[in-house]
Amino acid sequence: MTMLTGAGLWWYFDSLQKDRMERAAAKGAKQAKVAGAAAIGGDFELIESESGKPFCLDDLKGKFSLLYFGFTHCPDVCPDELEKISSAVEMVNKEVSKGAVKPVFITLDPERDGAKQVSAYVKEFHPDMIGLTGSKDAITQVTKAYRVYFTKAGVGEMTGNNKEKDEDYLIDHSIITYLLDPEGEFVTFYGKNYTDREMATSIVQNIMSWKPNT
Ligand code: NI
């Protein structure tokens, strides 16, 4: 926010010096810049799965964090990615300091992933992993903010009654891990192609070069 306000003030004073045509061009450029800066990230209102208490972006501030969106019934991709994230976090812990980056899992499946389910799930991967769930609306909001794609998918031919059919589904989702800085700002993201080592190297570099946005 500080940066956007600064940019806005700069534009305001700068534009006073320019004629009307230049002002119009500068305004367009400024709007494009603001839209770009706001493209990924932002606040959310979720539930921390272990305590059952509200959890928002402020609760992540102070340290770097890694956000991953998935669902606990995911057969292989989510477990693989969460193991990779946990391994990268261990590397960063060793190279920087313990707790230098917080791993966070956010469910895309609030219907099945209540607090108890998510809390048990994240413990399978890393003791420091924070598990977040929330209402369907709250999950939709955070996925829009972080540009996460997800959609319910069937699992092929189903037998049994309709209730079973309704509850047995998969979720196709983007496989992206987001790095946020200690001010909760989006820094970069890591795709499935990243190894734990590559992810850790990038995180360490970002931690070492980070400066507060004063
Ligand atoms: Ni998955």
PDB file of C-alpha atoms and ligand atoms in Angstrom:
ATOM      1  CA  MET A   1       0.000   0.000   0.000  1.00  0.00           C
ATOM      2  CA  THR A   2       2.824   2.374   0.882  1.00  0.00           C
ATOM      3  CA  MET A   3       4.369   1.872  -2.529  1.00  0.00           C
ATOM      4  CA  LEU A   4       1.083   2.460  -4.364  1.00  0.00           C
ATOM      5  CA  THR A   5       0.407   5.619  -2.365  1.00  0.00           C
ATOM      6  CA  GLY A   6       3.922   6.850  -3.121  1.00  0.00           C
ATOM      7  CA  ALA A   7       3.453   6.148  -6.815  1.00  0.00           C
ATOM      8  CA  GLY A   8       0.116   7.951  -6.735  1.00  0.00           C
ATOM      9  CA  LEU A   9       1.637  11.050  -5.141  1.00  0.00           C
ATOM     10  CA  TRP A  10       4.497  11.019  -7.591  1.00  0.00           C
ATOM     11  CA  TRP A  11       2.053  10.865 -10.455  1.00  0.00           C
ATOM     12  CA  TYR A  12      -0.014  13.701  -9.010  1.00  0.00           C
ATOM     13  CA  PHE A  13       2.902  16.119  -8.581  1.00  0.00           C
ATOM     14  CA  ASP A  14       4.563  15.084 -11.796  1.00  0.00           C
ATOM     15  CA  SER A  15       1.391  15.519 -13.790  1.00  0.00           C
ATOM     16  CA  LEU A  16       1.037  19.113 -12.594  1.00  0.00           C
ATOM     17  CA  GLN A  17       4.068  19.898 -14.732  1.00  0.00           C
ATOM     18  CA  LYS A  18       2.643  18.435 -17.896  1.00  0.00           C
ATOM     19  CA  ASP A  19       0.127  19.486 -20.472  1.00  0.00           C
ATOM     20  CA  ARG A  20      -3.256  17.821 -20.772  1.00  0.00           C
ATOM     21  CA  MET A  21      -2.212  15.226 -23.369  1.00  0.00           C
ATOM     22  CA  GLU A  22       0.800  14.090 -21.356  1.00  0.00           C
ATOM     23  CA  ARG A  23      -1.357  13.949 -18.248  1.00  0.00           C
ATOM     24  CA  ALA A  24      -3.800  11.621 -19.952  1.00  0.00           C
ATOM     25  CA  ALA A  25      -0.962   9.322 -21.059  1.00  0.00           C
ATOM     26  CA  ALA A  26       0.599   9.302 -17.577  1.00  0.00           C
ATOM     27  CA  LYS A  27      -2.755   8.451 -16.032  1.00  0.00           C
ATOM     28  CA  GLY A  28      -3.146   5.454 -18.315  1.00  0.00           C
ATOM     29  CA  ALA A  29       0.357   4.223 -17.449  1.00  0.00           C
ATOM     30  CA  LYS A  30      -0.254   4.674 -13.744  1.00  0.00           C
ATOM     31  CA  GLN A  31      -3.510   2.717 -13.878  1.00  0.00           C
ATOM     32  CA  ALA A  32      -1.770  -0.097 -15.725  1.00  0.00           C
ATOM     33  CA  LYS A  33       0.982  -0.159 -13.108  1.00  0.00           C
ATOM     34  CA  VAL A  34      -1.499  -0.317 -10.223  1.00  0.00           C
ATOM     35  CA  ALA A  35      -3.456  -3.082 -11.933  1.00  0.00           C
ATOM     36  CA  GLY A  36      -0.232  -5.066 -12.432  1.00  0.00           C
ATOM     37  CA  ALA A  37       0.872  -4.599  -8.835  1.00  0.00           C
ATOM     38  CA  ALA A  38      -2.514  -5.789  -7.568  1.00  0.00           C
ATOM     39  CA  ALA A  39      -2.640  -8.833  -9.857  1.00  0.00           C
ATOM     40  CA  ILE A  40      -1.664 -11.499  -7.298  1.00  0.00           C
ATOM     41  CA  GLY A  41      -2.195 -11.620  -3.558  1.00  0.00           C
ATOM     42  CA  GLY A  42      -4.071  -9.750  -0.890  1.00  0.00           C
ATOM     43  CA  ASP A  43      -5.948 -10.300   2.324  1.00  0.00           C
ATOM     44  CA  PHE A  44      -8.246 -13.199   3.184  1.00  0.00           C
ATOM     45  CA  GLU A  45     -10.462 -14.322   6.063  1.00  0.00           C
ATOM     46  CA  LEU A  46      -9.905 -18.017   6.743  1.00  0.00           C
ATOM     47  CA  ILE A  47      -9.865 -20.404   9.713  1.00  0.00           C
ATOM     48  CA  GLU A  48      -6.666 -21.828  11.180  1.00  0.00           C
ATOM     49  CA  SER A  49      -7.365 -25.535  11.379  1.00  0.00           C
ATOM     50  CA  GLU A  50      -5.667 -26.419  14.657  1.00  0.00           C
ATOM     51  CA  SER A  51      -7.099 -23.601  16.802  1.00  0.00           C
ATOM     52  CA  GLY A  52     -10.304 -23.089  14.834  1.00  0.00           C
ATOM     53  CA  LYS A  53      -9.638 -19.356  15.056  1.00  0.00           C
ATOM     54  CA  PRO A  54      -9.880 -16.724  12.292  1.00  0.00           C
ATOM     55  CA  PHE A  55      -6.691 -16.308  10.286  1.00  0.00           C
ATOM     56  CA  CYS A  56      -5.932 -13.484   7.857  1.00  0.00           C
ATOM     57  CA  LEU A  57      -2.938 -12.138   5.940  1.00  0.00           C
ATOM     58  CA  ASP A  58      -1.747 -10.171   8.998  1.00  0.00           C
ATOM     59  CA  ASP A  59      -1.196 -13.474  10.797  1.00  0.00           C
ATOM     60  CA  LEU A  60       1.452 -14.401   8.211  1.00  0.00           C
ATOM     61  CA  LYS A  61       3.368 -11.144   8.450  1.00  0.00           C
ATOM     62  CA  GLY A  62       6.786 -10.948  10.084  1.00  0.00           C
ATOM     63  CA  LYS A  63       8.235 -13.928   8.211  1.00  0.00           C
ATOM     64  CA  PHE A  64       8.275 -15.153   4.643  1.00  0.00           C
ATOM     65  CA  SER A  65       5.570 -17.677   3.850  1.00  0.00           C
ATOM     66  CA  LEU A  66       4.832 -20.282   1.201  1.00  0.00           C
ATOM     67  CA  LEU A  67       1.198 -20.659   0.187  1.00  0.00           C
ATOM     68  CA  TYR A  68      -0.031 -23.825  -1.465  1.00  0.00           C
ATOM     69  CA  PHE A  69      -3.641 -24.476  -2.499  1.00  0.00           C
ATOM     70  CA  GLY A  70      -4.916 -28.052  -2.742  1.00  0.00           C
ATOM     71  CA  PHE A  71      -7.245 -30.576  -1.137  1.00  0.00           C
ATOM     72  CA  THR A  72      -6.663 -33.400   1.331  1.00  0.00           C
ATOM     73  CA  HIS A  73      -8.266 -36.069  -0.878  1.00  0.00           C
ATOM     74  CA  CYS A  74      -5.807 -35.313  -3.680  1.00  0.00           C
ATOM     75  CA  PRO A  75      -4.335 -38.711  -4.647  1.00  0.00           C
ATOM     76  CA  ASP A  76      -0.792 -37.749  -5.604  1.00  0.00           C
ATOM     77  CA  VAL A  77      -0.072 -34.202  -6.773  1.00  0.00           C
ATOM     78  CA  CYS A  78      -0.796 -32.406  -3.497  1.00  0.00           C
ATOM     79  CA  PRO A  79       1.118 -34.921  -1.342  1.00  0.00           C
ATOM     80  CA  ASP A  80       4.104 -34.683  -3.722  1.00  0.00           C
ATOM     81  CA  GLU A  81       4.062 -30.892  -3.711  1.00  0.00           C
ATOM     82  CA  LEU A  82       3.622 -30.646   0.057  1.00  0.00           C
ATOM     83  CA  GLU A  83       6.517 -33.039   0.601  1.00  0.00           C
ATOM     84  CA  LYS A  84       8.633 -30.925  -1.727  1.00  0.00           C
ATOM     85  CA  ILE A  85       7.623 -27.737   0.116  1.00  0.00           C
ATOM     86  CA  SER A  86       8.446 -29.363   3.471  1.00  0.00           C
ATOM     87  CA  SER A  87      11.845 -30.405   2.196  1.00  0.00           C
ATOM     88  CA  ALA A  88      12.536 -26.889   0.863  1.00  0.00           C
ATOM     89  CA  VAL A  89      11.468 -25.399   4.214  1.00  0.00           C
ATOM     90  CA  GLU A  90      13.944 -27.684   6.010  1.00  0.00           C
ATOM     91  CA  MET A  91      16.733 -26.516   3.681  1.00  0.00           C
ATOM     92  CA  VAL A  92      15.854 -22.857   4.332  1.00  0.00           C
ATOM     93  CA  ASN A  93      15.729 -23.541   8.090  1.00  0.00           C
ATOM     94  CA  LYS A  94      19.270 -24.898   7.923  1.00  0.00           C
ATOM     95  CA  GLU A  95      20.632 -22.135   5.698  1.00  0.00           C
ATOM     96  CA  VAL A  96      18.910 -19.121   7.256  1.00  0.00           C
ATOM     97  CA  SER A  97      17.244 -19.867  10.599  1.00  0.00           C
ATOM     98  CA  LYS A  98      14.542 -22.113  11.954  1.00  0.00           C
ATOM     99  CA  GLY A  99      11.110 -20.765  11.049  1.00  0.00           C
ATOM    100  CA  ALA A 100      12.503 -18.367   8.401  1.00  0.00           C
ATOM    101  CA  VAL A 101       9.697 -19.391   6.051  1.00  0.00           C
ATOM    102  CA  LYS A 102       6.238 -20.639   7.062  1.00  0.00           C
ATOM    103  CA  PRO A 103       4.593 -23.335   4.938  1.00  0.00           C
ATOM    104  CA  VAL A 104       0.836 -22.832   4.523  1.00  0.00           C
ATOM    105  CA  PHE A 105      -1.741 -25.188   3.032  1.00  0.00           C
ATOM    106  CA  ILE A 106      -5.089 -23.712   1.964  1.00  0.00           C
ATOM    107  CA  THR A 107      -7.854 -26.141   1.050  1.00  0.00           C
ATOM    108  CA  LEU A 108      -9.837 -25.780  -2.158  1.00  0.00           C
ATOM    109  CA  ASP A 109     -12.378 -28.285  -0.815  1.00  0.00           C
ATOM    110  CA  PRO A 110     -14.080 -26.687   2.223  1.00  0.00           C
ATOM    111  CA  GLU A 111     -17.035 -29.114   1.884  1.00  0.00           C
ATOM    112  CA  ARG A 112     -14.884 -32.097   2.896  1.00  0.00           C
ATOM    113  CA  ASP A 113     -11.860 -30.328   4.413  1.00  0.00           C
ATOM    114  CA  GLY A 114     -13.078 -29.023   7.731  1.00  0.00           C
ATOM    115  CA  ALA A 115     -10.637 -27.811  10.393  1.00  0.00           C
ATOM    116  CA  LYS A 116     -10.105 -31.261  11.909  1.00  0.00           C
ATOM    117  CA  GLN A 117      -9.359 -32.869   8.551  1.00  0.00           C
ATOM    118  CA  VAL A 118      -6.942 -30.105   7.461  1.00  0.00           C
ATOM    119  CA  SER A 119      -5.183 -30.006  10.834  1.00  0.00           C
ATOM    120  CA  ALA A 120      -4.484 -33.754  10.733  1.00  0.00           C
ATOM    121  CA  TYR A 121      -3.405 -33.555   7.085  1.00  0.00           C
ATOM    122  CA  VAL A 122      -0.779 -30.802   7.403  1.00  0.00           C
ATOM    123  CA  LYS A 123       0.832 -32.592  10.362  1.00  0.00           C
ATOM    124  CA  GLU A 124       1.690 -35.455   8.018  1.00  0.00           C
ATOM    125  CA  PHE A 125       4.031 -33.144   6.114  1.00  0.00           C
ATOM    126  CA  HIS A 126       5.709 -30.624   8.413  1.00  0.00           C
ATOM    127  CA  PRO A 127       5.305 -29.682  12.093  1.00  0.00           C
ATOM    128  CA  ASP A 128       5.313 -25.965  11.187  1.00  0.00           C
ATOM    129  CA  MET A 129       2.787 -26.258   8.385  1.00  0.00           C
ATOM    130  CA  ILE A 130      -0.268 -24.067   8.898  1.00  0.00           C
ATOM    131  CA  GLY A 131      -3.538 -25.497   7.540  1.00  0.00           C
ATOM    132  CA  LEU A 132      -6.307 -23.128   6.520  1.00  0.00           C
ATOM    133  CA  THR A 133      -9.940 -23.761   5.676  1.00  0.00           C
ATOM    134  CA  GLY A 134     -13.023 -21.559   5.619  1.00  0.00           C
ATOM    135  CA  SER A 135     -16.473 -21.020   4.181  1.00  0.00           C
ATOM    136  CA  LYS A 136     -17.012 -21.685   0.493  1.00  0.00           C
ATOM    137  CA  ASP A 137     -17.210 -17.923  -0.085  1.00  0.00           C
ATOM    138  CA  ALA A 138     -13.988 -17.280   1.828  1.00  0.00           C
ATOM    139  CA  ILE A 139     -12.161 -19.947  -0.199  1.00  0.00           C
ATOM    140  CA  THR A 140     -13.525 -18.489  -3.446  1.00  0.00           C
ATOM    141  CA  GLN A 141     -12.331 -15.036  -2.371  1.00  0.00           C
ATOM    142  CA  VAL A 142      -8.759 -16.137  -1.565  1.00  0.00           C
ATOM    143  CA  THR A 143      -8.462 -18.161  -4.778  1.00  0.00           C
ATOM    144  CA  LYS A 144      -9.539 -15.133  -6.814  1.00  0.00           C
ATOM    145  CA  ALA A 145      -6.998 -12.950  -5.001  1.00  0.00           C
ATOM    146  CA  TYR A 146      -4.165 -15.390  -5.772  1.00  0.00           C
ATOM    147  CA  ARG A 147      -5.447 -16.334  -9.235  1.00  0.00           C
ATOM    148  CA  VAL A 148      -5.828 -20.005  -8.345  1.00  0.00           C
ATOM    149  CA  TYR A 149      -7.708 -22.116 -10.858  1.00  0.00           C
ATOM    150  CA  PHE A 150      -9.772 -25.054  -9.576  1.00  0.00           C
ATOM    151  CA  THR A 151     -12.780 -27.050 -10.644  1.00  0.00           C
ATOM    152  CA  LYS A 152     -14.568 -30.143  -9.381  1.00  0.00           C
ATOM    153  CA  ALA A 153     -14.021 -33.212 -11.523  1.00  0.00           C
ATOM    154  CA  GLY A 154     -15.640 -36.629 -11.518  1.00  0.00           C
ATOM    155  CA  VAL A 155     -13.686 -39.812 -10.967  1.00  0.00           C
ATOM    156  CA  GLY A 156     -15.179 -41.782 -13.858  1.00  0.00           C
ATOM    157  CA  GLU A 157     -17.904 -44.379 -13.679  1.00  0.00           C
ATOM    158  CA  MET A 158     -19.410 -44.533 -10.247  1.00  0.00           C
ATOM    159  CA  THR A 159     -21.426 -47.255  -8.613  1.00  0.00           C
ATOM    160  CA  GLY A 160     -23.570 -47.057  -5.516  1.00  0.00           C
ATOM    161  CA  ASN A 161     -26.091 -44.447  -4.462  1.00  0.00           C
ATOM    162  CA  ASN A 162     -26.143 -40.766  -5.357  1.00  0.00           C
ATOM    163  CA  LYS A 163     -24.836 -39.610  -2.004  1.00  0.00           C
ATOM    164  CA  GLU A 164     -21.614 -41.532  -2.490  1.00  0.00           C
ATOM    165  CA  LYS A 165     -21.383 -40.183  -5.993  1.00  0.00           C
ATOM    166  CA  ASP A 166     -21.765 -36.604  -4.766  1.00  0.00           C
ATOM    167  CA  GLU A 167     -19.042 -36.945  -2.167  1.00  0.00           C
ATOM    168  CA  ASP A 168     -16.522 -38.835  -4.256  1.00  0.00           C
ATOM    169  CA  TYR A 169     -14.926 -36.296  -6.545  1.00  0.00           C
ATOM    170  CA  LEU A 170     -11.545 -34.852  -7.399  1.00  0.00           C
ATOM    171  CA  ILE A 171     -10.552 -31.245  -7.888  1.00  0.00           C
ATOM    172  CA  ASP A 172      -8.478 -30.139 -10.842  1.00  0.00           C
ATOM    173  CA  HIS A 173      -6.360 -27.269  -9.629  1.00  0.00           C
ATOM    174  CA  SER A 174      -3.358 -25.139 -10.471  1.00  0.00           C
ATOM    175  CA  ILE A 175      -0.144 -26.449  -8.908  1.00  0.00           C
ATOM    176  CA  ILE A 176       1.600 -23.309  -7.773  1.00  0.00           C
ATOM    177  CA  THR A 177       3.408 -22.368  -4.573  1.00  0.00           C
ATOM    178  CA  TYR A 178       3.398 -18.661  -3.771  1.00  0.00           C
ATOM    179  CA  LEU A 179       6.187 -16.917  -1.868  1.00  0.00           C
ATOM    180  CA  LEU A 180       5.041 -13.970   0.248  1.00  0.00           C
ATOM    181  CA  ASP A 181       7.396 -11.575   2.008  1.00  0.00           C
ATOM    182  CA  PRO A 182       7.203 -10.539   5.698  1.00  0.00           C
ATOM    183  CA  GLU A 183       4.808  -7.741   4.741  1.00  0.00           C
ATOM    184  CA  GLY A 184       2.444 -10.240   3.127  1.00  0.00           C
ATOM    185  CA  GLU A 185       3.287  -9.080  -0.393  1.00  0.00           C
ATOM    186  CA  PHE A 186       3.537 -11.560  -3.249  1.00  0.00           C
ATOM    187  CA  VAL A 187       7.186 -12.098  -4.272  1.00  0.00           C
ATOM    188  CA  THR A 188       7.245 -14.975  -6.755  1.00  0.00           C
ATOM    189  CA  PHE A 189       5.763 -18.390  -7.423  1.00  0.00           C
ATOM    190  CA  TYR A 190       7.085 -21.898  -8.022  1.00  0.00           C
ATOM    191  CA  GLY A 191       5.524 -24.369 -10.423  1.00  0.00           C
ATOM    192  CA  LYS A 192       5.515 -28.148 -10.292  1.00  0.00           C
ATOM    193  CA  ASN A 193       8.763 -28.170 -12.313  1.00  0.00           C
ATOM    194  CA  TYR A 194      10.749 -26.719  -9.410  1.00  0.00           C
ATOM    195  CA  THR A 195      12.725 -29.130  -7.241  1.00  0.00           C
ATOM    196  CA  ASP A 196      12.937 -28.686  -3.469  1.00  0.00           C
ATOM    197  CA  ARG A 197      16.543 -27.530  -3.920  1.00  0.00           C
ATOM    198  CA  GLU A 198      15.631 -24.924  -6.548  1.00  0.00           C
ATOM    199  CA  MET A 199      12.760 -23.663  -4.436  1.00  0.00           C
ATOM    200  CA  ALA A 200      14.981 -23.402  -1.332  1.00  0.00           C
ATOM    201  CA  THR A 201      17.721 -21.566  -3.251  1.00  0.00           C
ATOM    202  CA  SER A 202      15.229 -18.999  -4.518  1.00  0.00           C
ATOM    203  CA  ILE A 203      13.655 -18.545  -1.074  1.00  0.00           C
ATOM    204  CA  VAL A 204      17.057 -18.049   0.568  1.00  0.00           C
ATOM    205  CA  GLN A 205      18.041 -15.489  -2.100  1.00  0.00           C
ATOM    206  CA  ASN A 206      14.782 -13.601  -1.556  1.00  0.00           C
ATOM    207  CA  ILE A 207      15.192 -13.635   2.234  1.00  0.00           C
ATOM    208  CA  MET A 208      18.781 -12.346   1.959  1.00  0.00           C
ATOM    209  CA  SER A 209      17.952  -9.552  -0.481  1.00  0.00           C
ATOM    210  CA  TRP A 210      14.682  -8.441   1.105  1.00  0.00           C
ATOM    211  CA  LYS A 211      14.289  -4.911   2.421  1.00  0.00           C
ATOM    212  CA  PRO A 212      11.204  -3.542   4.187  1.00  0.00           C
ATOM    213  CA  ASN A 213       8.958  -1.393   2.035  1.00  0.00           C
ATOM    214  CA  THR A 214       9.350   1.837   4.003  1.00  0.00           C
TER     215      THR A 214
HETATM  216 NI    NI B   1      -3.891 -31.723  -5.624  1.00  0.00          NI
END
